[in-house]
Every structure is written in structure tokens, then in C-alpha cells.
Coordinates of C-alpha atoms in Angstrom, one line a residue:
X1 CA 0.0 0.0 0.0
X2 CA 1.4 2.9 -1.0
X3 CA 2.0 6.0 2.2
X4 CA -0.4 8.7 2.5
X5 CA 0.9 11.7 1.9
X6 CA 0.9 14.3 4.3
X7 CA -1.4 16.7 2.8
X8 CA -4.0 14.3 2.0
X9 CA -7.6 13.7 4.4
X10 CA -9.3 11.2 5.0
X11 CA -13.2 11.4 5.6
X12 CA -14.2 11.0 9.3
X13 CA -17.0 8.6 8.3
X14 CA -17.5 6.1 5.7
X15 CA -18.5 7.2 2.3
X16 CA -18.5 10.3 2.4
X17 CA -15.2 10.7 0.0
X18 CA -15.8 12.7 -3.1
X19 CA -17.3 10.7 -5.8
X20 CA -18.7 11.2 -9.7
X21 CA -21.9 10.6 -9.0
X22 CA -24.7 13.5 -9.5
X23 CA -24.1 15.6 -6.1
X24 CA -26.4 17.8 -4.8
X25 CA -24.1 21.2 -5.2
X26 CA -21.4 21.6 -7.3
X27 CA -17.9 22.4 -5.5
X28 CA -18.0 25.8 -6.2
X29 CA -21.7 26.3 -5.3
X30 CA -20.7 25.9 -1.8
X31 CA -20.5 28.4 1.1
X32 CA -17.3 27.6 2.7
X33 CA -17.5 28.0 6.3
X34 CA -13.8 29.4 7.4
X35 CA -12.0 27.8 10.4
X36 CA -11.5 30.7 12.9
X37 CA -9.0 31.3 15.3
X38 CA -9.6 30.1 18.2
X39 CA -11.5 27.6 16.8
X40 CA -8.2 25.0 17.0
X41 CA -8.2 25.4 20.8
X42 CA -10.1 22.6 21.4
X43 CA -7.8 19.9 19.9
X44 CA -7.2 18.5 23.3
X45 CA -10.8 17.5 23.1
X46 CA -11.2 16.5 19.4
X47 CA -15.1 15.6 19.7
X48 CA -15.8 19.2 21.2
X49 CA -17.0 21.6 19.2
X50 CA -15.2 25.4 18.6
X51 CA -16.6 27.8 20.6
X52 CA -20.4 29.1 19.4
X53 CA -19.8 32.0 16.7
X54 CA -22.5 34.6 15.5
X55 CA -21.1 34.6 12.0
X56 CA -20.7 31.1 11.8
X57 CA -24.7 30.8 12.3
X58 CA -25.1 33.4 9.9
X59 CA -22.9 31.7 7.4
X60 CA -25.3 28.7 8.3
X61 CA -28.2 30.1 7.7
X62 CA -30.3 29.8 4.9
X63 CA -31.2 25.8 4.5
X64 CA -33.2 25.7 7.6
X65 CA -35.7 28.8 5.7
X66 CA -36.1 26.7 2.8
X67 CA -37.0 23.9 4.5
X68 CA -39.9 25.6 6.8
X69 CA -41.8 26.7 3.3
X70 CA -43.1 23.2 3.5
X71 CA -44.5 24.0 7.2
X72 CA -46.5 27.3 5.4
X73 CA -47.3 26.3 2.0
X74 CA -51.0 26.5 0.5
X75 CA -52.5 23.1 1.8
X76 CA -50.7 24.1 5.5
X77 CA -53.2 27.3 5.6
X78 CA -56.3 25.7 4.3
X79 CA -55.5 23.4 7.1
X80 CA -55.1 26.5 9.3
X81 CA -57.9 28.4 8.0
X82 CA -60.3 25.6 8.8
X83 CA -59.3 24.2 12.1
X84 CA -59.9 27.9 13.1
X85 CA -63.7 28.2 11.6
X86 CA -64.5 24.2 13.0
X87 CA -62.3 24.0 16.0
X88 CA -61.8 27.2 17.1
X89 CA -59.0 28.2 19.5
X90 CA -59.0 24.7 20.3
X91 CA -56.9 23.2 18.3
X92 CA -53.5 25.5 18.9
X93 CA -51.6 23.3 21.3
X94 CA -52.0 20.2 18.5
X95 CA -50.5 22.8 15.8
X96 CA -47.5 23.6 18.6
X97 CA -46.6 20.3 18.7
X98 CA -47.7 18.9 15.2
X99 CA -44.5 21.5 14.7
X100 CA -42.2 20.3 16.9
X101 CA -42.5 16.8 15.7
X102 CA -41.9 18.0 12.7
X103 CA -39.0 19.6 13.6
X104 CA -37.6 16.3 15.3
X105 CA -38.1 15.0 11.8
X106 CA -36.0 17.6 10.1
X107 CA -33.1 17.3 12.5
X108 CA -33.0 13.5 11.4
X109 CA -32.6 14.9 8.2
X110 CA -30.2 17.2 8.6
X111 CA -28.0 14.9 10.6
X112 CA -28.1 12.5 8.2
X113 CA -27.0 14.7 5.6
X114 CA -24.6 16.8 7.9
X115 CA -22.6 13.5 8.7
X116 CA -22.9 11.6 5.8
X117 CA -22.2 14.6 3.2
X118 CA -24.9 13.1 1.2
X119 CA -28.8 13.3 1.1
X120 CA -31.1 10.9 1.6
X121 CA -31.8 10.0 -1.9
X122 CA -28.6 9.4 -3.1
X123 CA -28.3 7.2 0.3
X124 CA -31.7 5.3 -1.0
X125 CA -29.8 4.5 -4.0
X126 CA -27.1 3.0 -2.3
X127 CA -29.4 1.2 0.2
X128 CA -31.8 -0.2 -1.3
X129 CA -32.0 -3.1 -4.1
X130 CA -32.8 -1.8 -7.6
X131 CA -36.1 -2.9 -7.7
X132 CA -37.4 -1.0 -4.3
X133 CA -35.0 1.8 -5.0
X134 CA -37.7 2.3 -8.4
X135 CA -40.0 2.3 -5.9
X136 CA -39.1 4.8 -3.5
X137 CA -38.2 6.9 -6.5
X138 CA -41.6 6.8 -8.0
X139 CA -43.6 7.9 -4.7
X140 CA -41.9 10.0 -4.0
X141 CA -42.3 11.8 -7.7
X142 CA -45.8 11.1 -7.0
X143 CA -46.0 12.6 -3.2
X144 CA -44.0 15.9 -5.0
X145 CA -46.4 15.8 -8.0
X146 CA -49.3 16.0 -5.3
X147 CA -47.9 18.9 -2.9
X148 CA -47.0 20.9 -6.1
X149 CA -50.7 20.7 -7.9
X150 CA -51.7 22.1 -4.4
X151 CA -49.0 25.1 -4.5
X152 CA -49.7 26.1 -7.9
X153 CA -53.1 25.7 -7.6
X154 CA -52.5 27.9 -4.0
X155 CA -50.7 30.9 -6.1
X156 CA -53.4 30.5 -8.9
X157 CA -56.0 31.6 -6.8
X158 CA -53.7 34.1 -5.0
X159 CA -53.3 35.7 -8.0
X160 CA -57.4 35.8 -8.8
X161 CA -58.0 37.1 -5.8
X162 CA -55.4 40.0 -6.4
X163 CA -56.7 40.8 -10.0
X164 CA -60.0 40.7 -8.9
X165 CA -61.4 37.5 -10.6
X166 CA -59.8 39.2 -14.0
X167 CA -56.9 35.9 -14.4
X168 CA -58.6 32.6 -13.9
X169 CA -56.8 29.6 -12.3
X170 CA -55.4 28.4 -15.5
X171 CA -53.2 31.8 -16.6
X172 CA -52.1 31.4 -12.7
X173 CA -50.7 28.3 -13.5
X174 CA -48.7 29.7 -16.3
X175 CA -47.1 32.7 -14.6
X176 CA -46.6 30.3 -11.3
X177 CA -44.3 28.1 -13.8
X178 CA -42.7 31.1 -15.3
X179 CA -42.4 32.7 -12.3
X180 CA -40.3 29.2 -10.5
X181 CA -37.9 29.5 -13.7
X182 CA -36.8 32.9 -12.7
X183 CA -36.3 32.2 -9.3
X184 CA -34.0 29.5 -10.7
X185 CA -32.2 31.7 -12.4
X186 CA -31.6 33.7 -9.6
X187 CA -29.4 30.5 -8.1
X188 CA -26.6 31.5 -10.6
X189 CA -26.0 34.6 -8.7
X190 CA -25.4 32.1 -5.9
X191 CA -26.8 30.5 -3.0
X192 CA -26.9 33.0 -0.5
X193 CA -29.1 35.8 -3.0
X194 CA -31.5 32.5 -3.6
X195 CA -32.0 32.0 0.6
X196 CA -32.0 36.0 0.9
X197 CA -35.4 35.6 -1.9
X198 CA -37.1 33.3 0.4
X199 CA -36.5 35.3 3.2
X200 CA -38.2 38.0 1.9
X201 CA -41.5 35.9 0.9
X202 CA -40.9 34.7 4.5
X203 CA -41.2 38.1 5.7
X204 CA -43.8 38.8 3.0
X205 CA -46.1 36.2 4.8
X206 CA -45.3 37.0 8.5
X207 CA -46.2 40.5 7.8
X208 CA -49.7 39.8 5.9
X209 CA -50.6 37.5 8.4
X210 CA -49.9 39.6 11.7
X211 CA -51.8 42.9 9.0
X212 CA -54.6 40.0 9.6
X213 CA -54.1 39.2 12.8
X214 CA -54.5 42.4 14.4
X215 CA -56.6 43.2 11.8
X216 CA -59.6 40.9 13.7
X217 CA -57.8 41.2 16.9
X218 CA -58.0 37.9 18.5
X219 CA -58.6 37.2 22.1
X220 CA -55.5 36.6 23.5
X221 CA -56.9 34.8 26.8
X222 CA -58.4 32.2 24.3
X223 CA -55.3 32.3 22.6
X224 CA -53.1 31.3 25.4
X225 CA -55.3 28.8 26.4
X226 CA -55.4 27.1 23.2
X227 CA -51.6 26.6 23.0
X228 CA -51.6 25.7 26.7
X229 CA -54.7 23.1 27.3
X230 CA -55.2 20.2 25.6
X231 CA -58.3 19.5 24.0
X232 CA -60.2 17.2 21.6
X233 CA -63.7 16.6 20.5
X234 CA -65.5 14.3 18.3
X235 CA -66.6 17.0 16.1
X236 CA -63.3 18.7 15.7
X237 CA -61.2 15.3 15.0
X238 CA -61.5 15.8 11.3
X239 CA -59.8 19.1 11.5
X240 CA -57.2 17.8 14.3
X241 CA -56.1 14.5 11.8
X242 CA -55.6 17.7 8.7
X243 CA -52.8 19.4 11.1
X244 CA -51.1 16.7 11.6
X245 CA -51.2 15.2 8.3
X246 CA -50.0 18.1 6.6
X247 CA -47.1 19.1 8.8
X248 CA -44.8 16.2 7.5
X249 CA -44.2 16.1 3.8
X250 CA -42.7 13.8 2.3
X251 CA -40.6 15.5 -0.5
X252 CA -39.8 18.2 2.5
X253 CA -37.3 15.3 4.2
X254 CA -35.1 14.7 0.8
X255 CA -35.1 18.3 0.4
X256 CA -33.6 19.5 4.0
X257 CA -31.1 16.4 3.4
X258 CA -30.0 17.8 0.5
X259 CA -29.7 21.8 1.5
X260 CA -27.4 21.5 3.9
X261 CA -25.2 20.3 1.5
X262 CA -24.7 23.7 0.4
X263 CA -22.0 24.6 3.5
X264 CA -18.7 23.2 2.6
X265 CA -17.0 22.0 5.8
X266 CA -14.4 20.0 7.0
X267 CA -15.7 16.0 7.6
X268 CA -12.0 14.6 8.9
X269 CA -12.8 16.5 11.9
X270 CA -15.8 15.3 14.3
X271 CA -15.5 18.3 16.3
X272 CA -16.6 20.5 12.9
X273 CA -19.5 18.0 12.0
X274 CA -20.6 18.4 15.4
X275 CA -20.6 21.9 15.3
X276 CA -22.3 22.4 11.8
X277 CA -25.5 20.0 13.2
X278 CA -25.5 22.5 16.5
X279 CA -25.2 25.2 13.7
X280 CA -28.2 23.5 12.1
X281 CA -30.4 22.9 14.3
X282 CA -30.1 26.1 15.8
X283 CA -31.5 27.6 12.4
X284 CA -33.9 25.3 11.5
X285 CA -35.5 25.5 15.0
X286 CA -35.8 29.5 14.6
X287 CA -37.2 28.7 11.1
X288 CA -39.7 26.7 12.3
X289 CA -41.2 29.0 15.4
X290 CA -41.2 31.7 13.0
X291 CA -43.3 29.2 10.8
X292 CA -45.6 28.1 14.1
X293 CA -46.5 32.1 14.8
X294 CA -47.8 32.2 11.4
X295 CA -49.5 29.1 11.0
X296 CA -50.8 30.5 14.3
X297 CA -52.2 33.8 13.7
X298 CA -54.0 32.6 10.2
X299 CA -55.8 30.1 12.6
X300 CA -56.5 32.3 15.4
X301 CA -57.7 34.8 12.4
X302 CA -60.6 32.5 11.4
X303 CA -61.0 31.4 15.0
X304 CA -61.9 34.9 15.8
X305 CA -64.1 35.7 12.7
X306 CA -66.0 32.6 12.2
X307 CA -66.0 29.8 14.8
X308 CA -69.3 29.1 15.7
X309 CA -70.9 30.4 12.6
X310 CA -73.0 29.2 9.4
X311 CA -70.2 29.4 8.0
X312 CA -67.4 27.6 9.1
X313 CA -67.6 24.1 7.6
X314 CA -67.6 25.6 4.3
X315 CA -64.8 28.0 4.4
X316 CA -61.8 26.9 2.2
X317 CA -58.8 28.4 0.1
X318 CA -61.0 29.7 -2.9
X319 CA -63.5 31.6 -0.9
X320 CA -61.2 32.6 2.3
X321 CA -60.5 36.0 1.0
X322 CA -64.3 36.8 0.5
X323 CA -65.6 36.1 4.1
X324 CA -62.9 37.7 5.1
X325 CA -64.0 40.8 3.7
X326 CA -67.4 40.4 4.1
X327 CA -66.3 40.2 8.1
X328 CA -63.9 42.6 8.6
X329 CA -63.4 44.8 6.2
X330 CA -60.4 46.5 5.7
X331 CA -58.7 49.7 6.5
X332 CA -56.2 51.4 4.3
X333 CA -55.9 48.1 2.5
X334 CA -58.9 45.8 2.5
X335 CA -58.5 42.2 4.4
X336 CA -59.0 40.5 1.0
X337 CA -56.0 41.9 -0.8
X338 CA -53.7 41.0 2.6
X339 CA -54.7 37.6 2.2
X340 CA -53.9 37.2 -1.4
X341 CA -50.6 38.9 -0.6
X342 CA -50.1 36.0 2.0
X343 CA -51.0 33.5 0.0
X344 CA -49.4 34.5 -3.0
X345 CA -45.8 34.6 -1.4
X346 CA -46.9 31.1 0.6
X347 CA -47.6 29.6 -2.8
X348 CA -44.9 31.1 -5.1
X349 CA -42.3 30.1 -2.6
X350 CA -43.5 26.4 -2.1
X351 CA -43.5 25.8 -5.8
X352 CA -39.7 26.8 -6.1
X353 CA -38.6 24.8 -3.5
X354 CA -40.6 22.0 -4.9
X355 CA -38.8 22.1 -7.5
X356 CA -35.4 22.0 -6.0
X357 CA -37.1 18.7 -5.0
X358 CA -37.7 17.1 -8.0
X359 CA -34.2 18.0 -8.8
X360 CA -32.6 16.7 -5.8
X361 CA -35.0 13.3 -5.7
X362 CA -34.2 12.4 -9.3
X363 CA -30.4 13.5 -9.2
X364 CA -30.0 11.0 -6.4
X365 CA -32.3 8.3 -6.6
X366 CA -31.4 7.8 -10.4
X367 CA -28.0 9.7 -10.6
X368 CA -28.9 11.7 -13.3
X369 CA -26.4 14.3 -14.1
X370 CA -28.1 16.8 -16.4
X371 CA -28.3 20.2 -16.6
X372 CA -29.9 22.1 -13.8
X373 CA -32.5 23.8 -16.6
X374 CA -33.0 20.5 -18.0
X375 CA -34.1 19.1 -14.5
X376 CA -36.0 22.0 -13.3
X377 CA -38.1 21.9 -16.7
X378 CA -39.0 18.1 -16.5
X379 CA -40.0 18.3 -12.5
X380 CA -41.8 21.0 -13.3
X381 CA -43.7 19.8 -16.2
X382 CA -44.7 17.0 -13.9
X383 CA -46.6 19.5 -11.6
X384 CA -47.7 21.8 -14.3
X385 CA -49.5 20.0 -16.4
X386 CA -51.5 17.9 -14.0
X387 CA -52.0 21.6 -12.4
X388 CA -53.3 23.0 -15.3
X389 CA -55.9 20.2 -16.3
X390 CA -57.0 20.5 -12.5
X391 CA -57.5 24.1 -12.7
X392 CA -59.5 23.7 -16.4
X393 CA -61.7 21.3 -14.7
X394 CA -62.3 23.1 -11.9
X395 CA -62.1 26.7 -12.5
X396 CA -65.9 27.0 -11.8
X397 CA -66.7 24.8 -9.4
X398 CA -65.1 25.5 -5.3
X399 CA -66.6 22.0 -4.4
X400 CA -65.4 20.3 -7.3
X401 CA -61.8 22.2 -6.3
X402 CA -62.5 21.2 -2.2
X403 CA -63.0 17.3 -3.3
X404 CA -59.7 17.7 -5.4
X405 CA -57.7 18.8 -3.0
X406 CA -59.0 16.2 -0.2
X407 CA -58.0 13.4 -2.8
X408 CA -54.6 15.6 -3.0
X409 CA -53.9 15.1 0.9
X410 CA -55.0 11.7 0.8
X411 CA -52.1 11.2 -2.0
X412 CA -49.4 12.9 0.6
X413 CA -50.5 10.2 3.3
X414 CA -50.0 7.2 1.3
X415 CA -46.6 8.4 0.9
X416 CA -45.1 9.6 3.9
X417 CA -43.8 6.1 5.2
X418 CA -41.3 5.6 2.1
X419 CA -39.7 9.0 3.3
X420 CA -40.0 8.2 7.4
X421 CA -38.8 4.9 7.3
X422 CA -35.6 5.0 5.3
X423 CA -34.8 8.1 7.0
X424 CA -35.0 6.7 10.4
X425 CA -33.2 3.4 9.5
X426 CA -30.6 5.0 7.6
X427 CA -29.9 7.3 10.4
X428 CA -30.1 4.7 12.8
X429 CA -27.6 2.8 10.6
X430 CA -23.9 3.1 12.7
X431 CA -21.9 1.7 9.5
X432 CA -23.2 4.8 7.9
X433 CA -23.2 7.5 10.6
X434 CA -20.4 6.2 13.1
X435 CA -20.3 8.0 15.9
X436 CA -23.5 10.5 14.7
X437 CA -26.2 7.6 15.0
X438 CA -28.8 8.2 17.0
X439 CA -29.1 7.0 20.4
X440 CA -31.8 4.6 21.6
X441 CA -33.8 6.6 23.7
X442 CA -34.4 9.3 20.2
X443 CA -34.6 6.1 18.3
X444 CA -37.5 4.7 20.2
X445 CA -38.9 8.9 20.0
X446 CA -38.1 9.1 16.5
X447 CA -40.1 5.9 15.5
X448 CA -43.1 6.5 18.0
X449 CA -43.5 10.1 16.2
X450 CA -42.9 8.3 12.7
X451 CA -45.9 5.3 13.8
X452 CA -48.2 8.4 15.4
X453 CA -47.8 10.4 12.1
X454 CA -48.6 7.3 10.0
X455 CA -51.4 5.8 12.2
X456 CA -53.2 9.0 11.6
X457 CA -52.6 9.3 8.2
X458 CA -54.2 5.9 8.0
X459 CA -56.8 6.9 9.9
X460 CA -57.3 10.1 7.2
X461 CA -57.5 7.8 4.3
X462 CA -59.9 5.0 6.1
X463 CA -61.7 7.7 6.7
X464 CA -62.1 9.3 3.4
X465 CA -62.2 6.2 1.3
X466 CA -65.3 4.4 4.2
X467 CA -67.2 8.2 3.9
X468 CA -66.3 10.1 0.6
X469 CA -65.8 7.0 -1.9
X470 CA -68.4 4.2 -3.3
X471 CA -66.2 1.5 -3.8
X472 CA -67.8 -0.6 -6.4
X473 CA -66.3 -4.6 -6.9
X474 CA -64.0 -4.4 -9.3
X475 CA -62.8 -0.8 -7.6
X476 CA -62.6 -2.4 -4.1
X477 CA -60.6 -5.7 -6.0
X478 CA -58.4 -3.1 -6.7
X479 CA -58.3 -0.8 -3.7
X480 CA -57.4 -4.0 -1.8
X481 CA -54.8 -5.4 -3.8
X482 CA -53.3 -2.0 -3.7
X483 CA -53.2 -2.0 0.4
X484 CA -51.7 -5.6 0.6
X485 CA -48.7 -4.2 -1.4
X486 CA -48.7 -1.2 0.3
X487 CA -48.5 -2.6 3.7
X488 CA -46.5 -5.5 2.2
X489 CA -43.6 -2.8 0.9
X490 CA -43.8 -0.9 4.4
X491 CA -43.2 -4.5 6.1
X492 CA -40.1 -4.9 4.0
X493 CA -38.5 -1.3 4.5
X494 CA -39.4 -1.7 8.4
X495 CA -37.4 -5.1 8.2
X496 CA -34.6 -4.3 6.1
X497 CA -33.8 -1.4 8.3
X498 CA -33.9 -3.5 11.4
X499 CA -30.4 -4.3 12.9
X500 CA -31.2 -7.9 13.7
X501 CA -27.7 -9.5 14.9
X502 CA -27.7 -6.2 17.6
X503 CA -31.4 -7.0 18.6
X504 CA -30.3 -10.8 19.0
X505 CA -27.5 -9.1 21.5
X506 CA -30.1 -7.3 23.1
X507 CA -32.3 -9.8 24.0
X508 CA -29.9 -12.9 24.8
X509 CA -29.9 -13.4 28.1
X510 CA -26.7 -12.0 30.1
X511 CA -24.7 -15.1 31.9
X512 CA -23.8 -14.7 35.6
X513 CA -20.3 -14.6 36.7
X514 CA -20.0 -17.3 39.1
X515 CA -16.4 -18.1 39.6
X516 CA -13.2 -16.6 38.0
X517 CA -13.0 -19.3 34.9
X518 CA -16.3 -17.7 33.5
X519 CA -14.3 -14.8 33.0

């Protein structure tokens, strides 16, 4: 074997070497995050991380923004909008921790990423046999097919509401696409100026939504109350199940994997990995209060102005803006054009990162290295054209546009395991993360979260296929045989990711020192 030479690293984990293979950023893409001074004095203690650094969490921030889009996109507020009108104040303290179990989520993801310097779908590839690789690929295409129809349907009707009914949902559609392509080209100018844009439709949204918010002014009692007691009724449950459901989405998990890829760092050293994840999670825990207040005041908004009326249960995206007029009015602006504001920059900025999505799913799942045009035109051709036959079908019917986005959220449930699972085993995995596996107590936290979020989801599409659906007998032939592989798949990822020579450890029973030659 021929000696290292002296200038030469090795990675700290396995794998994580630089390769050919389609990579989420290119070298030069990168923010390079500069080794300070002072930042050596811990080499007596090489797992401790420099000391903490205000720049260095600026220089980190950024992924953890992108990733808390998800947490505020269009199908997030309708969820908002209507557990306010049903439910109330009620439901606040669900929404606080549907959020931080979300969060828990993300931080698997960026760990995973941050120690492996890869994402989860080029890990998938490398996993996973060929056949249920294909698999995993194709849901999740589907599950980001689903949660972009919703986005671009979201800024369609955004920007109806803003023109005053004069662009119908389809020409939406068509500047939403545009619009995402010059976003994208924005990304040549570098990462930082692409997170700085979604900062600003972050801000855009915090600031329509509080305009709202003290717009209708809230009780703040009730308020407090709601994020503080627990409580659950039969007729709210419905509404409950939607917060949940659409806190964790699928495509979101590949995509914060993939993000923090952007920081270039150092991976011989632990102490540097371990500071980038504190780094992390520090962001992405900021991102996602700031996401909670928001999500907050568009529920306490329609708490306020509609609970206990005529006209909760049929409040949704499309007509939102209107009762909203109807009840409060407006004052140098009117309430409507706020909320289209809102919405618009909740939709425009879902869509883009959607698409970074797609790119990042198909780069690693099939290793595709094409052009970044190339790839953001065929993901978004995916979403666009299903978008634009939804809204020519359903342009003049809210009902018909209500039903079509329930069957839209059902779609999202089916596929949240094939993102949970490998994510959890993979970062579970110690051949793969060394010393940055999880633990057993998060494990057993991690997978209880991962089996409440599912559960409920099956409860969501029990619920909608035993009220909403006839299932005729060739249908139900079907709907079963779909379910048996469905559960059948799940078994297998659930299995395959289950360490079983450590659980045989685990469970064999420990022998009892009796007498010196047992040692």
C-alpha cells in the first residue's frame, strides 16, 4: 500500500469521499464556512465543538428557511384556516406540537445529511436493491407531483383574488411556472441571494398574516389557552387529523437532506461535524417558530371571525378572501388583498422549492447528471400539467376544487412512510453514521412520532375512502390489492432497516459470573 501523503484527508465517516456521482451542489456552489482562530483550541478535546460564533450561524443560515416553506405552503393554511372556523381556539396546542414533531423529523434529516455529506436520496440509492430503489423513487415523484398541484393551484388563486377575478386559475398556473424559472435563475447569482429571496417571501407572509391578525384582533386569553390546554372533541377530529397530516411532507425530508449540502466543511474532523449540526439545528429550530406564529395567527384569524358560525364548515382556500371581507373589512388596505398577498408569497415560494425537490429526488435516486434547466423543466412539467388540467376542470366549481384537494392530501398520506422509514433506518444505521447515530432513547422517540404520524394518516385515508368514496367490486378488487402491497412494501423497509444480529444481543440473556473461569 502505497503511504499517505501528508497533505492528504481522510473522511471521518464512511463514504463520504468525493465521488462522480450526480451531487447535490457543485464544489463551487458551496459556502465555505472558514476555520476561525480560536477555533483550534479545542484539539485537546477533538469531539468538542469550537466555541459558538455569531457569524458562523449566519454563514449557516439559509437551508433551515427553505426547509420551513413546507410548514407554510398552500395546503398548511387551508389546514389553518379551517381548524380555526371548526375547531376554534381549540386546536392551537396540536399545531404547537404537530411543529415540533416535525421539527424532530428535520433534524434527522439534517443529521443525516450533515454527517454523511450526502442526502437521503442518493443514500436510498445506495441502500436499497434496484427494484425497491424504483419504488421509492416513484412515490416520491408522486408525493411531489401532489404537494405541487396544491402550490400552484395555491398561487393561482392568489393571484385571482389580487386581480380581482380578471386571471382565472389556468393563466395562474402559467405565470406560477414562469415565475419558478426565474427564481432559478436567480441561483446563478449564488446561493446566499436564492436563501436572501425566500427570506423575503418569508417576511412577505409574517407580515400579511400579523396585518390579519391584528386586523380581527384575537382574544389573547383564548389564545393562550389554546396553545396551553389540551383538547379534543368528536366533532373537531377531522380538522385535528388535517394538522397533523399536513405538517410532514414527504418530498420536504429529501429536500432539507440535500440543503445542507450547500456549506462546505471540514468532515476529517468530528468536532466541525458536530458543530455544523449544532449550527443547524439552531436555524432550523428558529425557522420553524417563525413558521408556528404564522400558522398560528391565520388560525386564530378565522377562530376569531368565524368559529361558531354558518359558515365555518364551508370556508376553504378559494372563498377565504371573500368572508374575510365580508367580516372585517379593511382599513387602508382591505383584508382580501392581505390575504392574497399571504398566500401568494406562501404559494410562489413552495413551488420553487418544490422544484429544488424534484431535482434533488431524481439526481440522487437515479444519478442523473443533467443540466440544472434540464431538470427543473422536466420536474416542473410533472406539476404543471396535472396543475393546469385541475384548474381547467375546476375553475368554476369550489366544491369540485375542495374534493380535489381532499383526494390531494389523501395522496401525501399514502406516501409519507417511504420518506419516514428509510430516514429513520438510515440514520439509525452506525456503519453509515459512526459515531452521529442516534441513540436509543431518540430512536425509540423518533419511531413512536414516525408510527403516530402514520397511524393518523391511515386513519385520514380509512376515513375518506369508508365516507367520501363508493367502492364498487372491481374498484374495491383493486383498492385491496393496492393496500396488501402497500403494507407488504412498508413491512419490508421496516425489516430491512432493522439491525437484527444487535437485537439478537439485546435480548440474549446475560450469563452470571459465578467463579473466576467464567471470566
Amino acid at each position: 500500500m502505497p503511504p499517505q501523503q501528508p497533505d492528504q484527508q481522510q473522511p471521518l465517516l464512511p463514504g463520504t469521499s468525493d465521488a462522480e456521482d450526480a451531487a447535490a451542489y457543485d464544489p463551487a456552489q458551496k459556502i465555505h464556512v472558514v476555520v476561525g482562530v480560536g477555533d483550534e483550541a479545542g484539539e485537546s478535546d477533538p469531539g468538542a465543538p469550537p466555541p459558538f460564533s455569531w457569524r458562523k450561524l449566519w454563514l449557516f443560515s439559509g437551508p433551515g428557511l427553505l426547509m420551513s416553506i413546507a410548514f407554510l405552503d398552500p395546503g398548511n393554511l387551508e389546514a389553518d384556516l379551517q381548524a380555526g372556523a371548526v375547531a376554534g381556539y381549540s386546536l392551537l396546542w396540536l399545531l404547537m406540537w404537530a411543529t415540533a414533531m416535525g421539527l424532530l423529523v428535520q433534524l434527522l434529516a439534517v443529521r443525516l445529511g450533515v454527517a454523511t455529506g450526502r442526502h437521503l436520496a442518493e443514500l436510498c440509492r445506495e441502500e436499497y436493491p434496484t427494484w425497491a430503489r424504483l419504488a421509492l423513487w416513484l412515490m416520491a415523484e408522486v408525493a411531489l407531483v401532489g404537494a405541487d398541484i396544491q402550490e400552484v393551484i395555491g398561487s393561482a388563486i392568489a393571484l385571482n383574488i389580487l386581480s380581482n377575478g380578471l386571471l382565472p386559475l389556468w393563466s395562474g398556473v402559467v405565470i406560477t411556472a414562469a415565475d419558478c424559472f426565474i427564481f432559478l435563475f436567480l441561483e446563478n447569482y449564488g446561493v446566499r441571494k436564492l436563501e436572501a429571496v425566500f427570506a423575503v417571501l418569508i417576511a412577505v407572509m409574517a407580515l400579511s398574516f400579523a396585518w390579519m391578525f391584528g386586523e380581527a384582533k384575537p382574544s389573547g386569553v383564548e389564545l393562550l389557552l389554546g396553545v396551553l390546554i389540551p383538547k379534543l372533541s368528536s366533532k373537531t377530529i377531522t380538522q385535528a387529523v388535517a394538522v397533523l397530516g399536513c405538517i410532514i411532507m414527504p418530498h420536504n425530508v429529501f429536500l432539507h437532506s440535500a440543503l445542507v449540502q450547500s456549506r462546505d466543511i471540514d468532515r476529517t474532523k468530528k468536532s466541525l461535524v458536530q458543530e455544523a449540526l449544532n449550527y443547524n439545528t439552531i436555524e432550523s429550530s428558529a425557522a420553524l417558530a417563525i413558521s408556528f406564529i404564522i400558522n398560528l395567527f391565520v388560525t386564530a384569524v378565522f377562530a376569531e371571525g368565524f368559529y361558531g358560525t354558518a359558515l365555518a364548515d364551508s370556508i376553504g382556500l378559494v372563498n377565504a378572501g371573500k368572508y374575510l371581507q365580508e367580516k372585517f373589512g379593511g382599513g387602508v388596505i382591505p383584508i382580501v388583498y392581505i390575504w392574497g398577498i399571504g398566500l401568494l408569497a406562501a404559494g410562489q415560494s413552495s413551488t420553487i422549492t418544490g422544484t429544488y425537490a424534484g431535482q434533488f429526488i431524481m439526481g440522487g435516486f437515479l444519478n442523473i447528471r443533467l443540466r440544472k434547466w434540464v431538470r427543473a423543466l422536466i420536474t416542473r412539467s410533472c406539476a404543471i400539467v396535472p396543475a393546469m388540467i385541475v384548474a381547467l376542470v375546476f375553475d368554476t366549481s369550489e366544491d369540485s376544487l375542495d374534493i380535489m384537494n381532499e383526494w390531494l392530501n389523501v395522496l401525501q398520506s399514502v406516501q409519507i412512510p417511504f420518506a419516514l422509514i428509510p430516514l429513520l433506518c438510515l440514520v439509525s444505521k452506525e456503519q453509515l453514521m459512526g459515531s452521529f447515530r442516534i441513540g436509543p432513547v431518540l430512536q425509540v422517540i423518533a419511531w413512536l412520532v414516525a408510527a403516530l404520524v402514520m397511524v393518523i394518516n391511515g386513519y385520514l385515508l380509512v376515513d375518506f375512502f369508508s365516507s367520501d368514496v363508493e367502492l364498487g367490486a372491481i374498484f374495491g378488487t383493486v383498492v385491496c390489492a393496492l393496500a396488501v402491497g402497500y403494507i407488504s412494501f412498508i413491512i419490508y423497509l421496516v425489516l430491512r432497516g432493522i439491525n437484527l444480529p444487535a437485537l439478537r444481543d439485546l435480548l440474549r440473556p446475560k450469563r452470571v459470573i459465578t467463579n473466576m473461569e467464567d471470566l
